[in-house]
């Protein structure tokens, strides 16, 4: 694969991308003999925008997707926009123009692409304006992340920042309250007022937040756990916390 192109696969991911950025498509590969009505919207959009299509055997799709679940459809596309710390103020300004309070999700060192994809999906559903991640030691936008996100990778900007603590300080200067999740605090999520300009910080799988990240939070909260298993998957926990913010804002 050329350096200036990416692979995208999965029905929802490709459908959403064609609708939003058909000009990025170089070529579409469809599984030969798959008469699936779920593929028809993609085929119709490809025809509409004149995107070249190839019918191929499963082996070709398996090789191009490196064995991931491609759902019988895969595309070569040009890279999309990447977001950095320089875009944060513009993202918040756009939200302000729509009459929205700042609502961000910060993932500190989440490395599993499936977790990142699921967090993007949660963020889209909850109305989060961007997910902020560190550039290093964190999952980035890949074909697998896009597929798990079922289209949310096209709607929620993934902002990669060089220095997470510095970015958190920048957000605080913009009036954003930063709330972090940590098992060792006594404060329960449901006992905290969460209806203002807000950024939620979730730590890495297993390790939680790094010390510096924790120190830059305005408040730490925990989820009440009744069972004997000590923690939830980061995407499940982020969904619960994001929707508690949504509930309070209503």
XYZ file of C-alpha atoms in Angstrom, residues 1 12-13 37 40 48 56 64 77 83-84 94 140 152 156 159 174 180 195 203 207 227:
22
model
C 0.000 0.000 0.000
C -20.768 0.987 8.491
C -17.292 2.539 8.309
C -28.850 -5.893 0.744
C -26.484 -2.109 -1.815
C -23.231 7.795 -7.973
C -12.845 -10.143 -5.648
C -5.774 -6.654 2.367
C -8.736 5.837 0.343
C -6.125 16.817 14.387
C -3.578 18.209 16.874
C -17.676 25.402 16.521
C -4.335 5.657 16.681
C -18.123 7.378 14.448
C -15.766 12.597 16.194
C -7.017 14.859 18.490
C -10.506 27.848 28.473
C -10.790 11.952 36.035
C -23.458 19.805 33.961
C -7.033 5.870 32.102
C -2.983 0.767 34.685
C -19.248 -7.168 42.236
